[in-house]
Coordinates of C-alpha atoms and ligand atoms in Angstrom, one line a residue:
M1 CA 0.0 0.0 0.0
K2 CA 1.4 3.4 -1.0
E3 CA 2.3 5.7 1.9
I4 CA 2.2 9.5 1.7
K5 CA 4.3 11.1 4.4
N6 CA 4.8 14.6 5.7
F7 CA 7.8 16.6 4.4
I8 CA 9.5 18.5 7.2
N9 CA 12.9 20.2 7.1
G10 CA 13.8 18.4 3.9
E11 CA 12.9 14.9 5.0
Y12 CA 9.9 12.6 4.8
V13 CA 8.4 12.1 8.2
A14 CA 5.9 9.3 9.3
S15 CA 3.2 10.0 11.8
S16 CA 1.7 7.7 14.5
R17 CA -1.7 8.1 12.8
T18 CA -2.7 7.6 9.2
F19 CA -5.8 8.1 7.2
D20 CA -7.0 6.4 4.0
K21 CA -7.0 8.0 0.6
H22 CA -9.8 6.5 -1.5
S23 CA -9.8 6.4 -5.3
P24 CA -12.6 8.6 -6.8
L25 CA -12.8 6.0 -9.6
T26 CA -13.6 2.9 -7.4
G27 CA -13.8 4.1 -3.8
E28 CA -11.0 1.7 -2.9
V29 CA -8.2 2.7 -0.6
I30 CA -5.1 3.6 -2.7
A31 CA -2.9 5.1 -0.1
K32 CA -2.2 5.6 3.6
V33 CA -1.6 9.2 4.4
H34 CA 0.4 10.2 7.5
E35 CA -1.6 12.7 9.6
A36 CA 0.7 15.3 11.1
D37 CA 0.1 15.8 14.8
R38 CA 0.5 19.1 16.6
A39 CA 4.1 18.4 17.5
Q40 CA 4.9 17.7 13.8
V41 CA 3.2 20.9 12.8
D42 CA 5.3 22.7 15.5
A43 CA 8.4 21.0 13.9
A44 CA 7.4 22.2 10.4
V45 CA 6.9 25.8 11.6
A46 CA 10.2 25.7 13.5
A47 CA 12.0 24.4 10.4
A48 CA 10.4 27.2 8.3
R49 CA 11.4 29.8 10.9
A50 CA 15.0 28.5 11.0
A51 CA 15.2 28.5 7.2
L52 CA 14.4 32.2 7.2
T53 CA 17.8 32.9 8.8
G54 CA 19.8 30.2 7.0
P55 CA 21.2 30.0 3.5
W56 CA 17.8 30.8 2.0
S57 CA 17.9 34.3 3.5
R58 CA 21.4 34.9 2.1
M59 CA 20.4 34.1 -1.4
S60 CA 20.3 37.0 -3.8
V61 CA 17.1 37.6 -5.8
A62 CA 19.0 36.3 -8.9
E63 CA 19.9 33.1 -7.0
R64 CA 16.3 32.6 -5.9
V65 CA 15.1 33.2 -9.4
E66 CA 17.4 30.5 -10.7
K67 CA 16.1 28.1 -8.0
L68 CA 12.5 28.8 -9.1
Y69 CA 13.2 28.2 -12.7
A70 CA 14.9 25.0 -11.6
L71 CA 11.8 24.0 -9.7
A72 CA 9.7 24.5 -12.8
D73 CA 12.1 22.4 -14.8
G74 CA 12.2 19.8 -12.1
I75 CA 8.4 19.4 -12.3
N76 CA 8.5 19.2 -16.0
R77 CA 11.3 16.6 -15.9
R78 CA 9.1 14.4 -13.7
F79 CA 5.9 15.4 -15.6
E80 CA 4.6 11.8 -15.9
E81 CA 5.0 11.2 -12.1
F82 CA 3.1 14.4 -11.2
L83 CA 0.5 13.6 -13.8
A84 CA 0.0 10.0 -12.5
A85 CA -0.2 11.2 -8.9
E86 CA -2.7 14.0 -9.7
C87 CA -5.0 11.7 -11.7
A88 CA -4.8 9.0 -9.0
D89 CA -5.8 11.5 -6.3
T90 CA -8.6 13.2 -8.3
G91 CA -9.7 10.8 -11.0
K92 CA -9.6 13.7 -13.5
P93 CA -8.8 13.0 -17.2
R94 CA -5.1 12.8 -18.0
S95 CA -6.0 14.9 -21.1
L96 CA -7.1 17.7 -18.7
A97 CA -4.3 17.4 -16.0
S98 CA -1.6 17.2 -18.7
H99 CA -2.8 20.5 -20.2
I100 CA -3.8 22.5 -17.1
D101 CA -2.8 21.1 -13.7
I102 CA 0.8 20.0 -14.2
P103 CA 1.9 22.7 -16.8
R104 CA 0.5 25.4 -14.6
G105 CA 1.9 23.8 -11.5
A106 CA 5.3 24.4 -13.1
A107 CA 4.5 27.8 -14.7
N108 CA 3.5 29.3 -11.4
F109 CA 7.2 29.1 -10.3
K110 CA 8.4 30.8 -13.5
I111 CA 5.9 33.7 -13.5
F112 CA 6.9 34.8 -10.0
A113 CA 10.6 34.3 -10.7
D114 CA 10.1 36.8 -13.6
V115 CA 8.1 39.2 -11.3
V116 CA 10.7 39.5 -8.6
K117 CA 13.5 39.7 -11.2
N118 CA 11.9 42.8 -12.9
V119 CA 9.7 44.6 -10.4
P120 CA 10.9 48.0 -9.3
T121 CA 10.2 49.7 -6.0
E122 CA 9.2 53.3 -5.5
F123 CA 11.5 56.2 -4.9
F124 CA 10.7 59.8 -3.9
E125 CA 12.9 62.9 -3.4
M126 CA 11.6 65.5 -1.0
N127 CA 12.5 69.0 0.1
T128 CA 13.5 69.8 3.7
P129 CA 13.5 73.1 5.6
D130 CA 17.4 73.2 5.5
G131 CA 17.2 72.9 1.8
R132 CA 19.3 69.8 1.6
G133 CA 16.4 67.5 1.0
A134 CA 15.8 63.8 1.7
I135 CA 15.2 60.6 -0.4
N136 CA 12.7 57.9 0.3
Y137 CA 12.7 54.4 -1.3
G138 CA 10.5 51.3 -0.9
Y139 CA 12.2 48.2 0.3
R140 CA 10.6 44.7 0.3
T141 CA 11.5 41.9 2.7
P142 CA 9.9 38.5 3.2
V143 CA 6.7 38.4 5.2
G144 CA 8.2 35.3 6.9
V145 CA 6.6 31.8 7.5
V146 CA 3.5 31.4 5.4
G147 CA 0.8 28.9 6.2
V148 CA -0.6 27.6 2.9
V149 CA -4.0 25.7 3.0
C150 CA -5.1 24.2 -0.3
P151 CA -8.2 22.7 -1.9
W152 CA -8.6 19.4 -3.8
N153 CA -9.9 20.5 -7.2
L154 CA -6.6 21.7 -8.8
P155 CA -4.2 20.5 -6.2
L156 CA -0.7 21.2 -7.7
L157 CA -1.8 24.3 -9.6
L158 CA -3.4 26.0 -6.6
M159 CA -0.7 25.0 -4.2
T160 CA 2.1 26.4 -6.4
W161 CA 0.0 29.5 -7.1
K162 CA 0.9 30.3 -3.5
V163 CA 4.2 28.6 -3.0
G164 CA 5.6 30.2 -6.1
P165 CA 5.3 33.8 -5.0
A166 CA 6.1 32.9 -1.4
L167 CA 9.5 31.4 -2.4
A168 CA 10.1 34.1 -5.0
C169 CA 9.7 36.7 -2.2
G170 CA 12.1 34.8 0.2
D171 CA 9.4 33.4 2.4
T172 CA 9.3 29.9 3.8
V173 CA 6.1 27.8 3.8
V174 CA 4.1 25.2 5.7
V175 CA 1.7 23.6 3.2
K176 CA -1.4 21.8 4.3
P177 CA -2.8 20.0 1.1
S178 CA -6.4 18.8 1.1
E179 CA -6.8 15.5 2.7
E180 CA -8.3 14.4 -0.6
T181 CA -5.2 15.2 -2.7
P182 CA -2.0 14.7 -0.8
Q183 CA 0.3 13.2 -3.5
T184 CA 1.6 16.0 -5.6
A185 CA 2.4 18.3 -2.7
A186 CA 4.4 15.4 -1.1
L187 CA 6.1 14.6 -4.4
L188 CA 7.2 18.3 -4.8
G189 CA 9.4 17.8 -1.7
E190 CA 11.6 15.5 -3.8
V191 CA 12.0 18.2 -6.4
M192 CA 12.8 20.8 -3.8
N193 CA 15.7 18.6 -2.6
E194 CA 16.8 17.8 -6.1
V195 CA 17.2 21.5 -7.0
G196 CA 18.8 22.5 -3.7
I197 CA 16.1 24.4 -2.0
P198 CA 17.4 24.5 1.6
P199 CA 15.7 22.3 4.2
G200 CA 12.8 24.0 6.0
V201 CA 11.9 26.3 3.1
Y202 CA 9.2 24.0 1.9
N203 CA 7.3 21.8 4.4
V204 CA 4.1 19.7 3.9
V205 CA 1.9 18.5 6.8
H206 CA -1.1 16.2 5.9
G207 CA -4.4 16.1 7.7
F208 CA -7.8 17.6 7.9
G209 CA -9.2 20.9 9.2
P210 CA -10.6 21.1 12.7
D211 CA -8.5 19.4 15.4
S212 CA -6.0 18.4 12.7
A213 CA -3.1 19.9 10.7
G214 CA -5.3 22.6 9.1
E215 CA -6.2 24.0 12.4
F216 CA -2.7 23.5 13.9
V217 CA -1.1 25.5 11.0
T218 CA -3.6 28.3 11.0
T219 CA -3.7 28.8 14.7
H220 CA 0.1 28.5 15.1
P221 CA 1.7 31.7 16.6
G222 CA 4.8 31.0 14.6
V223 CA 3.0 31.4 11.3
D224 CA 3.3 35.0 10.0
A225 CA 0.6 35.0 7.3
I226 CA -2.0 32.6 6.0
T227 CA -3.1 32.0 2.4
F228 CA -6.1 29.9 1.9
T229 CA -8.1 28.5 -1.0
G230 CA -11.4 26.7 -0.3
E231 CA -15.0 27.1 0.8
T232 CA -16.1 30.4 2.2
R233 CA -17.3 28.9 5.4
T234 CA -13.9 27.4 6.0
G235 CA -12.3 30.7 5.1
E236 CA -14.4 32.4 7.8
V237 CA -13.0 30.0 10.4
I238 CA -9.4 30.6 9.2
M239 CA -9.9 34.3 9.3
K240 CA -10.9 34.1 13.0
A241 CA -7.7 32.0 13.7
A242 CA -5.6 34.6 11.8
A243 CA -7.1 37.4 13.8
R244 CA -5.1 36.1 16.9
G245 CA -1.8 37.9 16.4
A246 CA -3.3 40.1 13.6
R247 CA -1.9 37.9 10.9
P248 CA -2.5 38.9 7.2
V249 CA -4.7 36.6 5.1
S250 CA -5.1 36.0 1.4
M251 CA -8.4 34.2 0.7
E252 CA -9.6 32.6 -2.5
M253 CA -13.0 31.2 -1.8
G254 CA -16.4 30.1 -3.3
G255 CA -18.2 31.2 -6.4
K256 CA -21.5 31.0 -8.2
N257 CA -20.4 32.3 -11.5
A258 CA -22.7 33.5 -14.3
A259 CA -22.4 33.4 -18.1
L260 CA -24.2 36.2 -19.9
V261 CA -25.0 35.1 -23.4
F262 CA -26.3 37.8 -25.7
A263 CA -28.2 37.1 -28.9
D264 CA -25.5 38.7 -31.1
C265 CA -22.8 36.4 -29.8
D266 CA -20.6 34.0 -31.8
F267 CA -23.0 31.1 -31.0
D268 CA -20.5 28.3 -31.5
A269 CA -17.9 30.1 -29.4
A270 CA -20.5 30.7 -26.6
I271 CA -21.5 27.1 -26.6
E272 CA -17.9 25.8 -26.6
G273 CA -16.9 28.2 -23.8
T274 CA -20.0 27.5 -21.7
L275 CA -19.6 23.8 -22.2
R276 CA -16.1 24.0 -20.7
S277 CA -16.9 26.5 -18.0
A278 CA -19.9 24.4 -16.7
F279 CA -18.5 20.9 -17.1
V280 CA -14.7 20.8 -17.2
N281 CA -13.1 19.0 -14.3
S282 CA -16.6 17.7 -13.6
G283 CA -17.7 21.2 -12.6
Q284 CA -15.1 21.3 -9.8
V285 CA -13.6 24.6 -10.7
C286 CA -14.2 27.7 -8.6
L287 CA -14.4 29.8 -11.8
G288 CA -16.9 27.5 -13.4
T289 CA -20.3 28.6 -14.6
E290 CA -23.4 27.3 -12.7
R291 CA -25.7 30.1 -13.8
V292 CA -26.3 30.7 -17.5
Y293 CA -28.4 33.6 -18.7
V294 CA -29.3 33.6 -22.4
E295 CA -31.0 36.4 -24.3
R296 CA -34.5 35.1 -25.3
P297 CA -34.2 35.0 -29.1
I298 CA -31.5 32.3 -28.9
F299 CA -32.6 30.6 -25.6
D300 CA -34.2 27.5 -27.0
R301 CA -31.5 26.9 -29.6
F302 CA -28.8 27.4 -26.9
V303 CA -30.4 25.0 -24.5
A304 CA -30.8 22.3 -27.2
E305 CA -27.2 22.7 -28.4
L306 CA -25.6 22.7 -24.9
K307 CA -27.7 19.5 -24.1
H308 CA -26.6 17.9 -27.3
Q309 CA -22.9 18.6 -26.8
V310 CA -22.6 17.7 -23.2
E311 CA -24.4 14.4 -23.9
G312 CA -21.6 13.7 -26.3
W313 CA -19.0 14.1 -23.5
K314 CA -17.6 10.7 -22.4
I315 CA -17.7 9.9 -18.7
G316 CA -14.7 7.6 -18.1
L317 CA -11.3 6.8 -16.8
P318 CA -8.3 9.2 -16.7
E319 CA -6.2 7.2 -19.1
D320 CA -8.9 7.1 -21.8
A321 CA -8.0 9.9 -24.3
D322 CA -11.7 10.3 -25.1
T323 CA -12.7 10.9 -21.5
K324 CA -14.1 14.4 -20.9
L325 CA -15.6 13.8 -17.5
G326 CA -14.1 12.0 -14.5
P327 CA -15.8 11.3 -11.2
L328 CA -16.2 13.8 -8.4
I329 CA -13.5 13.9 -5.8
S330 CA -15.3 11.8 -3.1
K331 CA -18.5 10.0 -2.1
E332 CA -19.1 12.9 0.3
H333 CA -18.9 15.4 -2.5
Q334 CA -21.0 13.2 -4.7
N335 CA -23.7 13.1 -2.1
K336 CA -23.5 16.9 -1.7
V337 CA -24.0 17.4 -5.5
L338 CA -26.7 14.8 -5.7
S339 CA -28.5 16.5 -2.9
Y340 CA -28.7 19.6 -5.1
Y341 CA -29.9 17.5 -8.0
K342 CA -32.8 16.5 -5.8
I343 CA -33.4 20.1 -4.5
A344 CA -33.5 21.3 -8.1
V345 CA -36.4 18.9 -8.9
E346 CA -38.2 19.7 -5.7
E347 CA -37.9 23.4 -6.6
G348 CA -39.6 22.7 -9.9
A349 CA -36.7 22.6 -12.3
T350 CA -37.0 21.0 -15.7
V351 CA -34.2 18.5 -16.1
V352 CA -32.9 19.0 -19.6
T353 CA -30.3 16.3 -19.3
G354 CA -28.6 14.3 -16.6
G355 CA -29.8 14.5 -13.0
G356 CA -28.4 11.2 -11.7
V357 CA -25.5 8.7 -11.6
P358 CA -24.2 6.9 -14.6
D359 CA -23.8 3.2 -14.7
M360 CA -20.1 2.6 -14.8
G361 CA -20.3 -1.1 -14.4
T362 CA -19.5 -3.3 -11.4
R363 CA -15.7 -2.5 -11.3
Y364 CA -16.3 1.2 -10.8
A365 CA -19.7 1.1 -9.0
G366 CA -17.9 2.3 -5.8
G367 CA -16.6 5.5 -7.5
S368 CA -18.0 9.1 -7.1
W369 CA -19.5 9.3 -10.6
I370 CA -22.2 11.7 -11.6
Q371 CA -24.1 12.7 -14.7
P372 CA -23.6 16.2 -16.2
T373 CA -26.8 18.1 -15.7
I374 CA -28.7 21.0 -17.2
W375 CA -31.8 22.6 -15.7
T376 CA -34.2 25.3 -16.8
G377 CA -37.4 26.7 -15.4
L378 CA -36.3 27.8 -11.9
S379 CA -36.9 31.3 -10.4
D380 CA -34.1 33.6 -9.2
N381 CA -34.5 32.7 -5.6
A382 CA -34.1 28.9 -6.1
R383 CA -31.3 27.5 -4.0
V384 CA -29.7 25.9 -7.1
L385 CA -29.3 29.5 -8.4
R386 CA -27.9 30.9 -5.2
E387 CA -25.6 28.3 -3.6
E388 CA -22.4 26.9 -4.9
I389 CA -22.8 23.3 -5.9
F390 CA -19.3 22.6 -7.4
G391 CA -20.4 19.9 -9.7
P392 CA -21.1 19.3 -13.5
C393 CA -24.3 21.2 -13.6
C394 CA -25.8 24.5 -14.6
H395 CA -29.2 26.3 -14.9
I396 CA -30.1 28.2 -18.0
M397 CA -32.5 31.2 -17.8
P398 CA -33.7 33.6 -20.5
F399 CA -33.4 37.3 -20.2
D400 CA -34.7 40.3 -22.3
S401 CA -32.5 43.2 -21.6
E402 CA -28.9 44.1 -20.6
E403 CA -30.1 45.9 -17.4
E404 CA -32.0 42.7 -16.4
V405 CA -29.2 40.3 -16.9
V406 CA -26.6 42.5 -15.2
A407 CA -28.9 42.8 -12.2
K408 CA -29.5 39.0 -12.1
A409 CA -25.9 38.1 -12.6
N410 CA -24.8 40.4 -9.8
D411 CA -27.5 39.3 -7.4
N412 CA -25.4 36.7 -5.5
V413 CA -23.3 36.6 -2.3
Y414 CA -20.3 35.5 -4.4
G415 CA -18.3 37.6 -6.8
L416 CA -15.5 35.5 -8.3
A417 CA -15.9 35.5 -12.1
C418 CA -18.2 35.8 -15.1
A419 CA -18.2 35.1 -18.8
I420 CA -19.8 37.6 -21.3
W421 CA -20.6 36.5 -24.8
T422 CA -21.4 39.3 -27.3
R423 CA -20.1 40.8 -30.5
D424 CA -21.0 44.3 -29.4
V425 CA -17.6 45.7 -28.2
A426 CA -19.2 48.7 -26.4
R427 CA -21.6 46.4 -24.6
A428 CA -18.7 44.0 -23.7
H429 CA -16.8 46.7 -21.9
R430 CA -20.0 48.2 -20.4
V431 CA -21.2 45.0 -18.9
A432 CA -17.8 43.7 -17.8
Q433 CA -17.2 46.9 -15.9
R434 CA -20.6 46.6 -14.2
M435 CA -20.0 43.0 -13.0
N436 CA -19.2 42.8 -9.3
V437 CA -16.6 40.0 -9.7
G438 CA -12.8 39.6 -9.6
T439 CA -12.5 38.5 -13.2
S440 CA -14.7 39.1 -16.2
W441 CA -14.0 37.1 -19.4
V442 CA -15.4 38.4 -22.7
N443 CA -15.8 35.8 -25.4
S444 CA -13.5 33.5 -23.5
W445 CA -13.3 31.6 -20.3
F446 CA -10.3 30.6 -18.1
L447 CA -7.9 32.5 -20.3
R448 CA -5.2 33.2 -17.8
D449 CA -2.5 35.8 -18.0
L450 CA -0.6 35.2 -14.7
R451 CA 0.5 38.8 -14.5
T452 CA -3.1 40.0 -13.9
P453 CA -4.8 40.4 -10.5
F454 CA -6.8 37.2 -9.6
G455 CA -9.2 37.0 -6.7
G456 CA -12.8 37.4 -5.6
A457 CA -15.2 40.1 -4.6
K458 CA -17.8 39.8 -1.9
Q459 CA -17.8 36.3 -0.3
S460 CA -15.5 34.9 -3.0
G461 CA -12.2 36.2 -1.5
I462 CA -10.0 38.8 0.1
G463 CA -7.0 40.2 -1.7
R464 CA -5.5 39.6 -5.2
E465 CA -2.8 37.3 -6.2
G466 CA -1.0 37.2 -9.6
G467 CA 1.9 39.2 -11.0
V468 CA 3.0 42.1 -8.9
H469 CA -0.2 41.9 -6.9
S470 CA 1.1 38.8 -5.0
L471 CA 4.0 40.9 -3.6
E472 CA 1.6 42.8 -1.4
F473 CA 0.8 39.7 0.5
Y474 CA 4.1 37.8 0.4
T475 CA 6.4 40.7 1.3
E476 CA 6.6 43.4 3.9
L477 CA 7.0 46.7 2.1
K478 CA 9.0 49.2 4.0
N479 CA 9.9 52.9 3.4
V480 CA 13.5 54.1 4.0
C481 CA 13.9 57.8 4.4
I482 CA 17.5 59.2 4.2
K483 CA 18.3 62.9 5.1
L484 CA 20.8 64.3 2.6
Ligands
NAD1 N1 -11.4 31.2 -5.4 C1 -10.6 30.3 -5.8 O1 -9.5 30.6 -6.4 C2 -10.9 28.8 -5.5 C3 -10.1 27.9 -6.2 C4 -10.4 26.5 -5.9 C5 -11.4 26.1 -5.0 N2 -12.1 27.1 -4.4 C6 -13.2 26.8 -3.5 O2 -12.8 25.6 -2.7 C7 -13.9 24.8 -2.4 C8 -13.6 23.4 -2.7 O3 -12.4 23.0 -2.1 P1 -12.5 22.2 -0.7 O4 -13.7 21.4 -0.6 O5 -11.1 21.6 -0.5 O6 -12.6 23.4 0.4 P2 -12.6 23.3 2.0 O7 -12.8 24.6 2.5 O8 -13.5 22.1 2.4 O9 -11.1 22.8 2.3 C9 -10.0 23.6 1.8 C10 -8.8 23.3 2.7 O10 -9.1 23.8 4.0 C11 -8.8 22.8 5.0 N3 -9.6 23.1 6.1 C12 -10.9 22.7 6.3 N4 -11.4 23.2 7.5 C13 -10.3 23.9 8.1 C14 -10.1 24.6 9.3 N5 -11.1 24.7 10.2 N6 -8.9 25.1 9.6 C15 -7.9 25.0 8.7 N7 -8.0 24.4 7.5 C16 -9.2 23.8 7.2 C17 -9.1 21.5 4.3 O11 -8.5 20.4 4.9 C18 -8.5 21.8 2.9 O12 -7.1 21.6 2.9 C19 -15.1 25.4 -3.3 O13 -15.9 26.2 -2.5 C20 -14.4 26.2 -4.3 O14 -15.1 27.3 -4.8 C21 -11.9 28.5 -4.6
2VS2 O1 -10.9 26.3 -9.1 C1 -10.4 27.4 -9.2 C2 -9.4 27.8 -10.1 C3 -8.5 28.7 -9.8 C4 -7.5 29.1 -10.8 C5 -6.4 29.9 -10.5 O2 -6.2 30.3 -9.2 C6 -5.5 30.3 -11.5 O3 -5.7 30.0 -12.7 O4 -4.4 30.8 -11.1

């Protein structure tokens, strides 16, 4: 049986307690994961603290940049191992993980190496009463030990989206991967050692949230800052923990994203983009679309075409090149999504397609499989239109005016992203600027320039990460004033 250990101070460390990692494909146990206890989290934080004053702190920016590029190359050199580990943990199609998860897992180190290599800091000259003046310049130093708490949907990508800037800025990290997806975070420890990242810079502690490694990390007084990606409810708990000691947080949380499809859109592009945004990764993408608003003249045609195309998506195993949909991450999550499938029908939805569990045969009957689902016919206040489901499902509603659809799309506690489909350039800008979200895509979806600010409004997040914006969280910006 495979064992996934903690990674503390450059070494793999066993724990007295382990928990089972189940395959999303079959429900069978595929690994024993070592659950870090409080003492081991203490050791990880201590190792991270010590590394802040060791060789890592004496590296120049240029040397750190070289190490980050080497980390990216190290992941790409072991691409197949990371791909196999990610697909084993998540059940997602290899075709998806090989184009998104693993390449971005590596790219996240390169982008922040480039940022710290090129970013200037501010400088001001000032007059003084004696006429000799003074100068002021900005100076960035590491924020310190960063607690990194990660979700299970894009495990490597979302973990290195945080570890990349942290290491680029000279921080050290204690990573708590999701209990559902421990493997790639653990494997990255080997690459850290291979490229010569000093022990203690990168640490991984496995476990759960409450009364486990997640809580131990986020409540630890030796952690200087906490970056979290996950559900909003969890984020609220972590923010309370961070408040003790007034520690900064960076929060990437839930979403209930809308697609606004106008009648003048490129219809095929809008279908293709909405198909991906609603169903890719089996709907387990925070930026995904669960609310589709279609201008009435093309509503029936759009519903029919989206139904037709998603029914052509193959539900299958990761290694099958034709697979477009894998299982959900776990039986627990499958039950959550199925509960919304039931609620939708109880609320009066028309089930256009899906609504249940596919027959995957005896061998895979224990997996967390689910049918992609489209609904119509619900009112604005339906739970399925207000609450994040995080599965391969969406509701499609007609609208008659720009004012109406902007109001509907903005009427939600979340504000992460949206997609706007129209050929009218003026309307594209007008609507995008009126959307109360972190990211508006126009005639596209999940097109990511890593230099741009990424994050959520309202209950979708706090702060922005990406490009220079990550520096605000991962460094301490100081002002030095020198009298001339
Ligand atoms: N905004 C974004 O960029 C983004 C990206 C991916 C996922 N998400 C969101 O993440 C959610 C799905 O991920 P999930 O199910 O892993 O989220 P989750 O909140 O259940 O868990 C996220 C992480 O927090 C840990 N955790 C749970 N309780 C904790 C506690 N009390 N203290 C410390 N750590 C705790 C978990 O072990 C896990 O590692 C969805 O809501 C999705 O929208 C958001
Ligand atoms: O599921 C959420 C996806 C988040 C994606 C990113 O944070 C990114 O592309 O950097």
